[in-house]
């Protein structure tokens, strides 16, 4: 797999899945463990210096039963809980800010916590019968006592694609993005669809460009709120882009134009690219480098 430079991969915890069914082992890890606290908006509790404030479990004894076990690092357990408020000296930091400023391992743990707590907050009841879910396996399994269905955390796969005609890169923008922001195209996988079929369909739906070959490169967890971005490169015809309902604009950019954007050069045709934390920026940089 090619080397990656985007967020939420480095320093990943050992998820130690076998411990999720071992309450005694988790209880022993809790007191000296590190506990991430996330608010209703998915922000993590930080100190007044803006760094992650992961407190020992011993200071949150009453929360042990509702905590999600994230995994292990250097013999220490990591947990996450939903929290309403911190002290006057605490701050709440969003995931994008954390990815840009925190040590990579802390941001990666935060991303994991955000994804699973978001799932739990929005799946309190059974989707089949409406019964209340009871969570077990340290937060990773929801069980409906009414109809006996088990519910597991949801992840939504999406392709993200660097499309080239051999000389140019296809980039698009959404109306909600900052002015002049462009990125590679992306879209969710539909039921009964392969990843390659999704690449072809999404690129054509969003731009009218026809892909004739594609290749998987790498993936990135993207908990905004629950996606997994599957990065591809694709070869396409040099069709003139025709923007559909999903994009505000789509067009081809030369290597010179992409080079200027990567250097932050301004001008009448200057554009801004995706931030460095994202796999989209990595795909652009890889194409620019001739990958």
PDB file of C-alpha atoms in Angstrom:
ATOM      1  CA  UNK A   1       0.000   0.000   0.000  1.00  0.00           C
ATOM      2  CA  UNK A   2       1.376   3.483  -0.817  1.00  0.00           C
ATOM      3  CA  UNK A   3       2.545   5.730   1.998  1.00  0.00           C
ATOM      4  CA  UNK A   4      -0.196   8.054   3.203  1.00  0.00           C
ATOM      5  CA  UNK A   5      -0.070  11.433   4.900  1.00  0.00           C
ATOM      6  CA  UNK A   6      -3.697  12.075   5.807  1.00  0.00           C
ATOM      7  CA  UNK A   7      -5.349  12.002   9.221  1.00  0.00           C
ATOM      8  CA  UNK A   8      -6.962   9.339  11.424  1.00  0.00           C
ATOM      9  CA  UNK A   9      -4.590   6.486  10.575  1.00  0.00           C
ATOM     10  CA  UNK A  10      -1.351   7.030  12.480  1.00  0.00           C
ATOM     11  CA  UNK A  11      -1.066   5.654  16.005  1.00  0.00           C
ATOM     12  CA  UNK A  12      -4.290   3.671  15.865  1.00  0.00           C
ATOM     13  CA  UNK A  13      -5.146   1.860  19.085  1.00  0.00           C
ATOM     14  CA  UNK A  14      -5.006  -1.907  19.362  1.00  0.00           C
ATOM     15  CA  UNK A  15      -8.756  -2.428  19.538  1.00  0.00           C
ATOM     16  CA  UNK A  16      -8.256  -5.591  21.618  1.00  0.00           C
ATOM     17  CA  UNK A  17     -11.667  -6.851  20.543  1.00  0.00           C
ATOM     18  CA  UNK A  18     -11.386  -9.911  22.795  1.00  0.00           C
ATOM     19  CA  UNK A  19     -11.584  -7.666  25.879  1.00  0.00           C
ATOM     20  CA  UNK A  20     -15.032  -6.336  25.001  1.00  0.00           C
ATOM     21  CA  UNK A  21     -16.561  -9.483  26.489  1.00  0.00           C
ATOM     22  CA  UNK A  22     -14.373  -9.431  29.605  1.00  0.00           C
ATOM     23  CA  UNK A  23     -15.980  -7.074  32.177  1.00  0.00           C
ATOM     24  CA  UNK A  24     -13.424  -7.949  34.842  1.00  0.00           C
ATOM     25  CA  UNK A  25     -10.487  -7.043  32.595  1.00  0.00           C
ATOM     26  CA  UNK A  26     -12.152  -3.784  31.517  1.00  0.00           C
ATOM     27  CA  UNK A  27     -12.907  -2.848  35.118  1.00  0.00           C
ATOM     28  CA  UNK A  28      -9.249  -3.375  35.972  1.00  0.00           C
ATOM     29  CA  UNK A  29      -8.197  -1.146  33.062  1.00  0.00           C
ATOM     30  CA  UNK A  30     -10.745   1.597  33.802  1.00  0.00           C
ATOM     31  CA  UNK A  31      -9.204   3.225  36.878  1.00  0.00           C
ATOM     32  CA  UNK A  32      -5.862   4.020  35.237  1.00  0.00           C
ATOM     33  CA  UNK A  33      -7.239   4.223  31.706  1.00  0.00           C
ATOM     34  CA  UNK A  34      -7.586   7.344  29.582  1.00  0.00           C
ATOM     35  CA  UNK A  35     -11.157   8.506  29.051  1.00  0.00           C
ATOM     36  CA  UNK A  36     -12.148  10.782  26.167  1.00  0.00           C
ATOM     37  CA  UNK A  37     -15.264  12.860  26.785  1.00  0.00           C
ATOM     38  CA  UNK A  38     -17.293  14.029  23.777  1.00  0.00           C
ATOM     39  CA  UNK A  39     -20.171  16.482  23.774  1.00  0.00           C
ATOM     40  CA  UNK A  40     -23.406  16.287  21.780  1.00  0.00           C
ATOM     41  CA  UNK A  41     -21.734  17.943  18.781  1.00  0.00           C
ATOM     42  CA  UNK A  42     -18.967  15.350  18.676  1.00  0.00           C
ATOM     43  CA  UNK A  43     -16.297  17.639  20.100  1.00  0.00           C
ATOM     44  CA  UNK A  44     -13.685  16.317  22.520  1.00  0.00           C
ATOM     45  CA  UNK A  45     -12.889  17.743  25.921  1.00  0.00           C
ATOM     46  CA  UNK A  46      -9.567  19.581  25.972  1.00  0.00           C
ATOM     47  CA  UNK A  47      -7.608  21.567  28.503  1.00  0.00           C
ATOM     48  CA  UNK A  48      -7.199  25.320  28.382  1.00  0.00           C
ATOM     49  CA  UNK A  49      -4.084  24.735  26.242  1.00  0.00           C
ATOM     50  CA  UNK A  50      -6.268  23.116  23.580  1.00  0.00           C
ATOM     51  CA  UNK A  51      -4.666  19.670  23.975  1.00  0.00           C
ATOM     52  CA  UNK A  52      -6.665  16.504  24.560  1.00  0.00           C
ATOM     53  CA  UNK A  53      -7.850  16.152  28.161  1.00  0.00           C
ATOM     54  CA  UNK A  54      -8.226  12.405  28.621  1.00  0.00           C
ATOM     55  CA  UNK A  55      -8.806  11.883  32.333  1.00  0.00           C
ATOM     56  CA  UNK A  56      -8.199   8.701  34.351  1.00  0.00           C
ATOM     57  CA  UNK A  57     -11.244   6.506  34.750  1.00  0.00           C
ATOM     58  CA  UNK A  58     -10.886   6.796  38.513  1.00  0.00           C
ATOM     59  CA  UNK A  59     -12.171  10.377  38.275  1.00  0.00           C
ATOM     60  CA  UNK A  60     -15.322   9.202  36.462  1.00  0.00           C
ATOM     61  CA  UNK A  61     -16.185   6.110  38.480  1.00  0.00           C
ATOM     62  CA  UNK A  62     -19.926   6.575  37.945  1.00  0.00           C
ATOM     63  CA  UNK A  63     -19.502   6.519  34.139  1.00  0.00           C
ATOM     64  CA  UNK A  64     -17.734   3.162  33.833  1.00  0.00           C
ATOM     65  CA  UNK A  65     -20.892   1.240  32.944  1.00  0.00           C
ATOM     66  CA  UNK A  66     -21.716   3.443  29.952  1.00  0.00           C
ATOM     67  CA  UNK A  67     -18.207   3.841  28.538  1.00  0.00           C
ATOM     68  CA  UNK A  68     -17.107   2.528  25.155  1.00  0.00           C
ATOM     69  CA  UNK A  69     -13.842   0.623  25.216  1.00  0.00           C
ATOM     70  CA  UNK A  70     -11.700   1.958  22.366  1.00  0.00           C
ATOM     71  CA  UNK A  71      -8.619  -0.208  22.773  1.00  0.00           C
ATOM     72  CA  UNK A  72      -5.130  -0.427  24.187  1.00  0.00           C
ATOM     73  CA  UNK A  73      -1.896   1.492  23.857  1.00  0.00           C
ATOM     74  CA  UNK A  74       1.260   0.662  25.819  1.00  0.00           C
ATOM     75  CA  UNK A  75      -0.668  -1.449  28.288  1.00  0.00           C
ATOM     76  CA  UNK A  76      -3.206   1.298  29.034  1.00  0.00           C
ATOM     77  CA  UNK A  77      -6.901   1.126  28.215  1.00  0.00           C
ATOM     78  CA  UNK A  78      -8.604   3.924  26.306  1.00  0.00           C
ATOM     79  CA  UNK A  79     -12.329   4.639  26.708  1.00  0.00           C
ATOM     80  CA  UNK A  80     -14.900   7.183  25.527  1.00  0.00           C
ATOM     81  CA  UNK A  81     -18.058   8.595  27.102  1.00  0.00           C
ATOM     82  CA  UNK A  82     -20.681  11.124  26.067  1.00  0.00           C
ATOM     83  CA  UNK A  83     -20.466  14.200  28.288  1.00  0.00           C
ATOM     84  CA  UNK A  84     -22.580  17.298  28.761  1.00  0.00           C
ATOM     85  CA  UNK A  85     -20.031  19.802  30.062  1.00  0.00           C
ATOM     86  CA  UNK A  86     -16.547  20.304  31.439  1.00  0.00           C
ATOM     87  CA  UNK A  87     -15.099  22.756  33.927  1.00  0.00           C
ATOM     88  CA  UNK A  88     -14.601  26.463  33.348  1.00  0.00           C
ATOM     89  CA  UNK A  89     -10.997  25.749  32.377  1.00  0.00           C
ATOM     90  CA  UNK A  90     -11.862  23.220  29.693  1.00  0.00           C
ATOM     91  CA  UNK A  91     -12.578  23.680  26.006  1.00  0.00           C
ATOM     92  CA  UNK A  92     -14.313  21.568  23.389  1.00  0.00           C
ATOM     93  CA  UNK A  93     -12.286  20.859  20.261  1.00  0.00           C
ATOM     94  CA  UNK A  94     -13.755  19.647  16.969  1.00  0.00           C
ATOM     95  CA  UNK A  95     -12.186  16.794  15.043  1.00  0.00           C
ATOM     96  CA  UNK A  96     -10.821  18.846  12.162  1.00  0.00           C
ATOM     97  CA  UNK A  97      -9.041  21.185  14.587  1.00  0.00           C
ATOM     98  CA  UNK A  98      -7.673  18.197  16.479  1.00  0.00           C
ATOM     99  CA  UNK A  99      -6.367  16.613  13.276  1.00  0.00           C
ATOM    100  CA  UNK A 100      -4.495  19.806  12.448  1.00  0.00           C
ATOM    101  CA  UNK A 101      -3.023  20.449  15.895  1.00  0.00           C
ATOM    102  CA  UNK A 102      -2.920  17.350  18.089  1.00  0.00           C
ATOM    103  CA  UNK A 103      -0.450  14.461  17.987  1.00  0.00           C
ATOM    104  CA  UNK A 104      -1.643  12.065  15.298  1.00  0.00           C
ATOM    105  CA  UNK A 105      -2.351   9.247  17.764  1.00  0.00           C
ATOM    106  CA  UNK A 106      -4.653  11.454  19.856  1.00  0.00           C
ATOM    107  CA  UNK A 107      -6.573  12.631  16.780  1.00  0.00           C
ATOM    108  CA  UNK A 108      -6.931   9.036  15.583  1.00  0.00           C
ATOM    109  CA  UNK A 109      -8.373   7.917  18.932  1.00  0.00           C
ATOM    110  CA  UNK A 110     -10.728  10.924  18.863  1.00  0.00           C
ATOM    111  CA  UNK A 111     -11.943   9.935  15.382  1.00  0.00           C
ATOM    112  CA  UNK A 112     -12.722   6.419  16.566  1.00  0.00           C
ATOM    113  CA  UNK A 113     -14.556   7.713  19.633  1.00  0.00           C
ATOM    114  CA  UNK A 114     -16.575  10.197  17.604  1.00  0.00           C
ATOM    115  CA  UNK A 115     -17.735   7.571  15.134  1.00  0.00           C
ATOM    116  CA  UNK A 116     -18.925   5.010  17.673  1.00  0.00           C
ATOM    117  CA  UNK A 117     -20.541   7.528  20.032  1.00  0.00           C
ATOM    118  CA  UNK A 118     -22.375   9.125  17.104  1.00  0.00           C
ATOM    119  CA  UNK A 119     -23.764   5.697  16.179  1.00  0.00           C
ATOM    120  CA  UNK A 120     -24.885   5.040  19.739  1.00  0.00           C
ATOM    121  CA  UNK A 121     -26.528   8.453  20.086  1.00  0.00           C
ATOM    122  CA  UNK A 122     -28.589   7.923  16.929  1.00  0.00           C
ATOM    123  CA  UNK A 123     -29.431   4.266  17.371  1.00  0.00           C
ATOM    124  CA  UNK A 124     -31.147   4.130  20.735  1.00  0.00           C
ATOM    125  CA  UNK A 125     -34.078   2.127  19.375  1.00  0.00           C
ATOM    126  CA  UNK A 126     -34.434  -0.900  17.153  1.00  0.00           C
ATOM    127  CA  UNK A 127     -35.017  -0.051  13.497  1.00  0.00           C
ATOM    128  CA  UNK A 128     -37.222  -3.133  13.071  1.00  0.00           C
ATOM    129  CA  UNK A 129     -39.662  -2.874  15.983  1.00  0.00           C
ATOM    130  CA  UNK A 130     -38.850   0.360  17.812  1.00  0.00           C
ATOM    131  CA  UNK A 131     -37.773  -1.395  21.003  1.00  0.00           C
ATOM    132  CA  UNK A 132     -35.195   0.215  23.252  1.00  0.00           C
ATOM    133  CA  UNK A 133     -31.642  -1.036  22.664  1.00  0.00           C
ATOM    134  CA  UNK A 134     -29.427  -2.268  25.476  1.00  0.00           C
ATOM    135  CA  UNK A 135     -25.712  -1.953  24.741  1.00  0.00           C
ATOM    136  CA  UNK A 136     -23.167  -4.622  25.561  1.00  0.00           C
ATOM    137  CA  UNK A 137     -19.665  -5.686  24.499  1.00  0.00           C
ATOM    138  CA  UNK A 138     -18.396  -2.406  25.963  1.00  0.00           C
ATOM    139  CA  UNK A 139     -20.623  -0.322  23.732  1.00  0.00           C
ATOM    140  CA  UNK A 140     -20.118  -2.121  20.419  1.00  0.00           C
ATOM    141  CA  UNK A 141     -23.358  -4.133  20.305  1.00  0.00           C
ATOM    142  CA  UNK A 142     -26.951  -2.982  20.648  1.00  0.00           C
ATOM    143  CA  UNK A 143     -29.493  -5.674  21.488  1.00  0.00           C
ATOM    144  CA  UNK A 144     -33.256  -5.337  21.199  1.00  0.00           C
ATOM    145  CA  UNK A 145     -34.994  -7.369  23.909  1.00  0.00           C
ATOM    146  CA  UNK A 146     -38.336  -7.011  22.108  1.00  0.00           C
ATOM    147  CA  UNK A 147     -37.408  -8.770  18.842  1.00  0.00           C
ATOM    148  CA  UNK A 148     -33.929 -10.126  19.650  1.00  0.00           C
ATOM    149  CA  UNK A 149     -32.207  -8.302  16.755  1.00  0.00           C
ATOM    150  CA  UNK A 150     -28.573  -7.296  17.229  1.00  0.00           C
ATOM    151  CA  UNK A 151     -27.330  -3.933  15.967  1.00  0.00           C
ATOM    152  CA  UNK A 152     -23.711  -3.091  15.179  1.00  0.00           C
ATOM    153  CA  UNK A 153     -21.986   0.254  14.500  1.00  0.00           C
ATOM    154  CA  UNK A 154     -22.692   1.576  11.041  1.00  0.00           C
ATOM    155  CA  UNK A 155     -20.025   2.601   8.553  1.00  0.00           C
ATOM    156  CA  UNK A 156     -20.991   4.143   5.202  1.00  0.00           C
ATOM    157  CA  UNK A 157     -18.533   3.341   2.368  1.00  0.00           C
ATOM    158  CA  UNK A 158     -17.871   6.082  -0.170  1.00  0.00           C
ATOM    159  CA  UNK A 159     -15.498   6.247  -3.114  1.00  0.00           C
ATOM    160  CA  UNK A 160     -13.300   9.285  -3.691  1.00  0.00           C
ATOM    161  CA  UNK A 161     -11.622   9.482  -7.071  1.00  0.00           C
ATOM    162  CA  UNK A 162      -8.741  11.268  -8.767  1.00  0.00           C
ATOM    163  CA  UNK A 163      -9.994  11.231 -12.373  1.00  0.00           C
ATOM    164  CA  UNK A 164      -7.513  12.048 -15.132  1.00  0.00           C
ATOM    165  CA  UNK A 165      -7.627  12.131 -18.928  1.00  0.00           C
ATOM    166  CA  UNK A 166      -3.880  11.607 -19.011  1.00  0.00           C
ATOM    167  CA  UNK A 167      -2.950  15.280 -18.908  1.00  0.00           C
ATOM    168  CA  UNK A 168      -5.522  16.936 -16.669  1.00  0.00           C
ATOM    169  CA  UNK A 169      -7.234  16.291 -13.328  1.00  0.00           C
ATOM    170  CA  UNK A 170     -10.999  16.518 -12.884  1.00  0.00           C
ATOM    171  CA  UNK A 171     -12.032  18.592  -9.864  1.00  0.00           C
ATOM    172  CA  UNK A 172     -15.420  19.789  -8.670  1.00  0.00           C
ATOM    173  CA  UNK A 173     -16.891  21.992  -5.989  1.00  0.00           C
ATOM    174  CA  UNK A 174     -20.045  22.046  -3.910  1.00  0.00           C
ATOM    175  CA  UNK A 175     -21.938  25.271  -3.408  1.00  0.00           C
ATOM    176  CA  UNK A 176     -21.580  25.016   0.380  1.00  0.00           C
ATOM    177  CA  UNK A 177     -17.769  24.977   0.282  1.00  0.00           C
ATOM    178  CA  UNK A 178     -15.551  28.027   0.843  1.00  0.00           C
ATOM    179  CA  UNK A 179     -15.051  30.216  -2.213  1.00  0.00           C
ATOM    180  CA  UNK A 180     -12.738  28.717  -4.862  1.00  0.00           C
ATOM    181  CA  UNK A 181     -12.453  25.372  -2.992  1.00  0.00           C
ATOM    182  CA  UNK A 182     -12.183  22.387  -5.347  1.00  0.00           C
ATOM    183  CA  UNK A 183     -11.635  18.708  -4.713  1.00  0.00           C
ATOM    184  CA  UNK A 184     -11.746  15.312  -6.379  1.00  0.00           C
ATOM    185  CA  UNK A 185     -15.151  13.730  -6.840  1.00  0.00           C
ATOM    186  CA  UNK A 186     -16.755  11.408  -4.301  1.00  0.00           C
ATOM    187  CA  UNK A 187     -19.973   9.541  -3.644  1.00  0.00           C
ATOM    188  CA  UNK A 188     -21.568   6.817  -1.545  1.00  0.00           C
ATOM    189  CA  UNK A 189     -21.727   3.164  -2.527  1.00  0.00           C
ATOM    190  CA  UNK A 190     -25.279   1.972  -3.206  1.00  0.00           C
ATOM    191  CA  UNK A 191     -26.687  -1.441  -2.167  1.00  0.00           C
ATOM    192  CA  UNK A 192     -25.757  -4.220  -4.572  1.00  0.00           C
ATOM    193  CA  UNK A 193     -23.012  -2.141  -6.189  1.00  0.00           C
ATOM    194  CA  UNK A 194     -19.283  -2.831  -6.440  1.00  0.00           C
ATOM    195  CA  UNK A 195     -16.754  -0.117  -5.673  1.00  0.00           C
ATOM    196  CA  UNK A 196     -15.707   0.024  -9.321  1.00  0.00           C
ATOM    197  CA  UNK A 197     -19.314   0.435 -10.422  1.00  0.00           C
ATOM    198  CA  UNK A 198     -19.706   3.245  -7.899  1.00  0.00           C
ATOM    199  CA  UNK A 199     -16.690   5.057  -9.350  1.00  0.00           C
ATOM    200  CA  UNK A 200     -18.136   4.923 -12.864  1.00  0.00           C
ATOM    201  CA  UNK A 201     -21.639   5.913 -11.777  1.00  0.00           C
ATOM    202  CA  UNK A 202     -20.704   8.729  -9.389  1.00  0.00           C
ATOM    203  CA  UNK A 203     -18.224  10.398 -11.736  1.00  0.00           C
ATOM    204  CA  UNK A 204     -20.739  10.333 -14.585  1.00  0.00           C
ATOM    205  CA  UNK A 205     -23.638  11.529 -12.393  1.00  0.00           C
ATOM    206  CA  UNK A 206     -21.657  14.452 -11.013  1.00  0.00           C
ATOM    207  CA  UNK A 207     -19.734  15.535 -14.109  1.00  0.00           C
ATOM    208  CA  UNK A 208     -20.871  13.666 -17.221  1.00  0.00           C
ATOM    209  CA  UNK A 209     -17.328  12.303 -17.616  1.00  0.00           C
ATOM    210  CA  UNK A 210     -17.009   8.619 -18.562  1.00  0.00           C
ATOM    211  CA  UNK A 211     -14.521   6.504 -16.623  1.00  0.00           C
ATOM    212  CA  UNK A 212     -13.085   3.481 -18.462  1.00  0.00           C
ATOM    213  CA  UNK A 213     -10.646   2.135 -15.831  1.00  0.00           C
ATOM    214  CA  UNK A 214      -9.995   2.635 -12.127  1.00  0.00           C
ATOM    215  CA  UNK A 215      -7.698   1.341  -9.399  1.00  0.00           C
ATOM    216  CA  UNK A 216      -7.992   1.310  -5.615  1.00  0.00           C
ATOM    217  CA  UNK A 217      -5.195   3.084  -3.691  1.00  0.00           C
ATOM    218  CA  UNK A 218      -5.982   3.633   0.001  1.00  0.00           C
ATOM    219  CA  UNK A 219      -8.753   4.390   2.496  1.00  0.00           C
ATOM    220  CA  UNK A 220      -9.438   6.847   5.292  1.00  0.00           C
ATOM    221  CA  UNK A 221     -11.898   6.725   8.195  1.00  0.00           C
ATOM    222  CA  UNK A 222     -14.012   9.864   7.865  1.00  0.00           C
ATOM    223  CA  UNK A 223     -16.290  10.171  10.911  1.00  0.00           C
ATOM    224  CA  UNK A 224     -18.329  13.141   9.635  1.00  0.00           C
ATOM    225  CA  UNK A 225     -20.274  11.349  10.838  1.00  0.00           C
ATOM    226  CA  UNK A 226     -19.663   7.731   9.806  1.00  0.00           C
ATOM    227  CA  UNK A 227     -18.004   7.343   6.409  1.00  0.00           C
ATOM    228  CA  UNK A 228     -15.093   5.283   5.147  1.00  0.00           C
ATOM    229  CA  UNK A 229     -13.492   7.005   2.166  1.00  0.00           C
ATOM    230  CA  UNK A 230     -12.118   4.540  -0.405  1.00  0.00           C
ATOM    231  CA  UNK A 231      -9.556   6.288  -2.577  1.00  0.00           C
ATOM    232  CA  UNK A 232      -9.243   5.482  -6.289  1.00  0.00           C
ATOM    233  CA  UNK A 233      -7.436   6.757  -9.322  1.00  0.00           C
ATOM    234  CA  UNK A 234      -9.363   6.577 -12.594  1.00  0.00           C
ATOM    235  CA  UNK A 235      -8.745   7.008 -16.305  1.00  0.00           C
ATOM    236  CA  UNK A 236     -11.397   8.803 -18.301  1.00  0.00           C
ATOM    237  CA  UNK A 237     -12.323  10.230 -21.627  1.00  0.00           C
ATOM    238  CA  UNK A 238     -11.652  13.929 -22.021  1.00  0.00           C
ATOM    239  CA  UNK A 239     -15.368  14.699 -22.000  1.00  0.00           C
ATOM    240  CA  UNK A 240     -16.337  18.272 -21.312  1.00  0.00           C
ATOM    241  CA  UNK A 241     -17.821  18.233 -17.788  1.00  0.00           C
ATOM    242  CA  UNK A 242     -21.566  18.735 -17.525  1.00  0.00           C
ATOM    243  CA  UNK A 243     -22.546  19.663 -13.976  1.00  0.00           C
ATOM    244  CA  UNK A 244     -25.549  17.909 -12.485  1.00  0.00           C
ATOM    245  CA  UNK A 245     -27.568  18.667  -9.367  1.00  0.00           C
ATOM    246  CA  UNK A 246     -24.866  17.668  -6.873  1.00  0.00           C
ATOM    247  CA  UNK A 247     -22.064  20.065  -7.828  1.00  0.00           C
ATOM    248  CA  UNK A 248     -21.822  23.790  -8.331  1.00  0.00           C
ATOM    249  CA  UNK A 249     -18.959  23.382 -10.829  1.00  0.00           C
ATOM    250  CA  UNK A 250     -16.683  20.717 -12.319  1.00  0.00           C
ATOM    251  CA  UNK A 251     -13.795  21.151 -14.706  1.00  0.00           C
ATOM    252  CA  UNK A 252     -10.439  19.877 -15.853  1.00  0.00           C
ATOM    253  CA  UNK A 253      -7.264  21.375 -14.391  1.00  0.00           C
ATOM    254  CA  UNK A 254      -3.788  21.132 -15.878  1.00  0.00           C
ATOM    255  CA  UNK A 255      -0.768  20.023 -13.871  1.00  0.00           C
ATOM    256  CA  UNK A 256       0.440  23.637 -13.920  1.00  0.00           C
ATOM    257  CA  UNK A 257      -2.810  24.855 -12.403  1.00  0.00           C
ATOM    258  CA  UNK A 258      -2.768  22.133  -9.734  1.00  0.00           C
ATOM    259  CA  UNK A 259       0.875  22.953  -8.990  1.00  0.00           C
ATOM    260  CA  UNK A 260      -0.041  26.591  -8.390  1.00  0.00           C
ATOM    261  CA  UNK A 261      -2.896  25.581  -6.104  1.00  0.00           C
ATOM    262  CA  UNK A 262      -0.650  23.268  -4.084  1.00  0.00           C
ATOM    263  CA  UNK A 263       1.826  26.125  -3.646  1.00  0.00           C
ATOM    264  CA  UNK A 264      -0.954  28.473  -2.571  1.00  0.00           C
ATOM    265  CA  UNK A 265      -0.411  30.794  -5.510  1.00  0.00           C
ATOM    266  CA  UNK A 266      -3.182  33.319  -6.070  1.00  0.00           C
ATOM    267  CA  UNK A 267      -4.530  34.763  -9.269  1.00  0.00           C
ATOM    268  CA  UNK A 268      -7.609  35.059 -11.399  1.00  0.00           C
ATOM    269  CA  UNK A 269      -7.712  31.296 -11.980  1.00  0.00           C
ATOM    270  CA  UNK A 270      -6.367  30.368  -8.551  1.00  0.00           C
ATOM    271  CA  UNK A 271      -8.210  27.698  -6.605  1.00  0.00           C
ATOM    272  CA  UNK A 272      -7.971  26.265  -3.121  1.00  0.00           C
ATOM    273  CA  UNK A 273      -7.656  22.539  -2.541  1.00  0.00           C
ATOM    274  CA  UNK A 274      -8.819  20.182   0.183  1.00  0.00           C
ATOM    275  CA  UNK A 275      -6.996  20.477   3.539  1.00  0.00           C
ATOM    276  CA  UNK A 276      -4.006  18.255   4.261  1.00  0.00           C
ATOM    277  CA  UNK A 277      -5.931  16.099   6.735  1.00  0.00           C
ATOM    278  CA  UNK A 278      -8.030  14.529   3.964  1.00  0.00           C
ATOM    279  CA  UNK A 279      -7.427  11.679   1.558  1.00  0.00           C
ATOM    280  CA  UNK A 280      -8.741  13.984  -1.173  1.00  0.00           C
ATOM    281  CA  UNK A 281      -5.675  16.214  -0.814  1.00  0.00           C
ATOM    282  CA  UNK A 282      -3.417  13.150  -0.833  1.00  0.00           C
ATOM    283  CA  UNK A 283      -5.005  11.934  -4.080  1.00  0.00           C
ATOM    284  CA  UNK A 284      -4.425  15.332  -5.688  1.00  0.00           C
ATOM    285  CA  UNK A 285      -0.814  15.451  -4.532  1.00  0.00           C
ATOM    286  CA  UNK A 286      -0.223  11.915  -5.757  1.00  0.00           C
ATOM    287  CA  UNK A 287      -1.584  12.747  -9.213  1.00  0.00           C
ATOM    288  CA  UNK A 288       0.492  15.919  -9.335  1.00  0.00           C
ATOM    289  CA  UNK A 289       3.624  13.922  -8.521  1.00  0.00           C
ATOM    290  CA  UNK A 290       2.909  11.591 -11.435  1.00  0.00           C
ATOM    291  CA  UNK A 291       1.459   8.736  -9.378  1.00  0.00           C
TER     292      UNK A 291
END
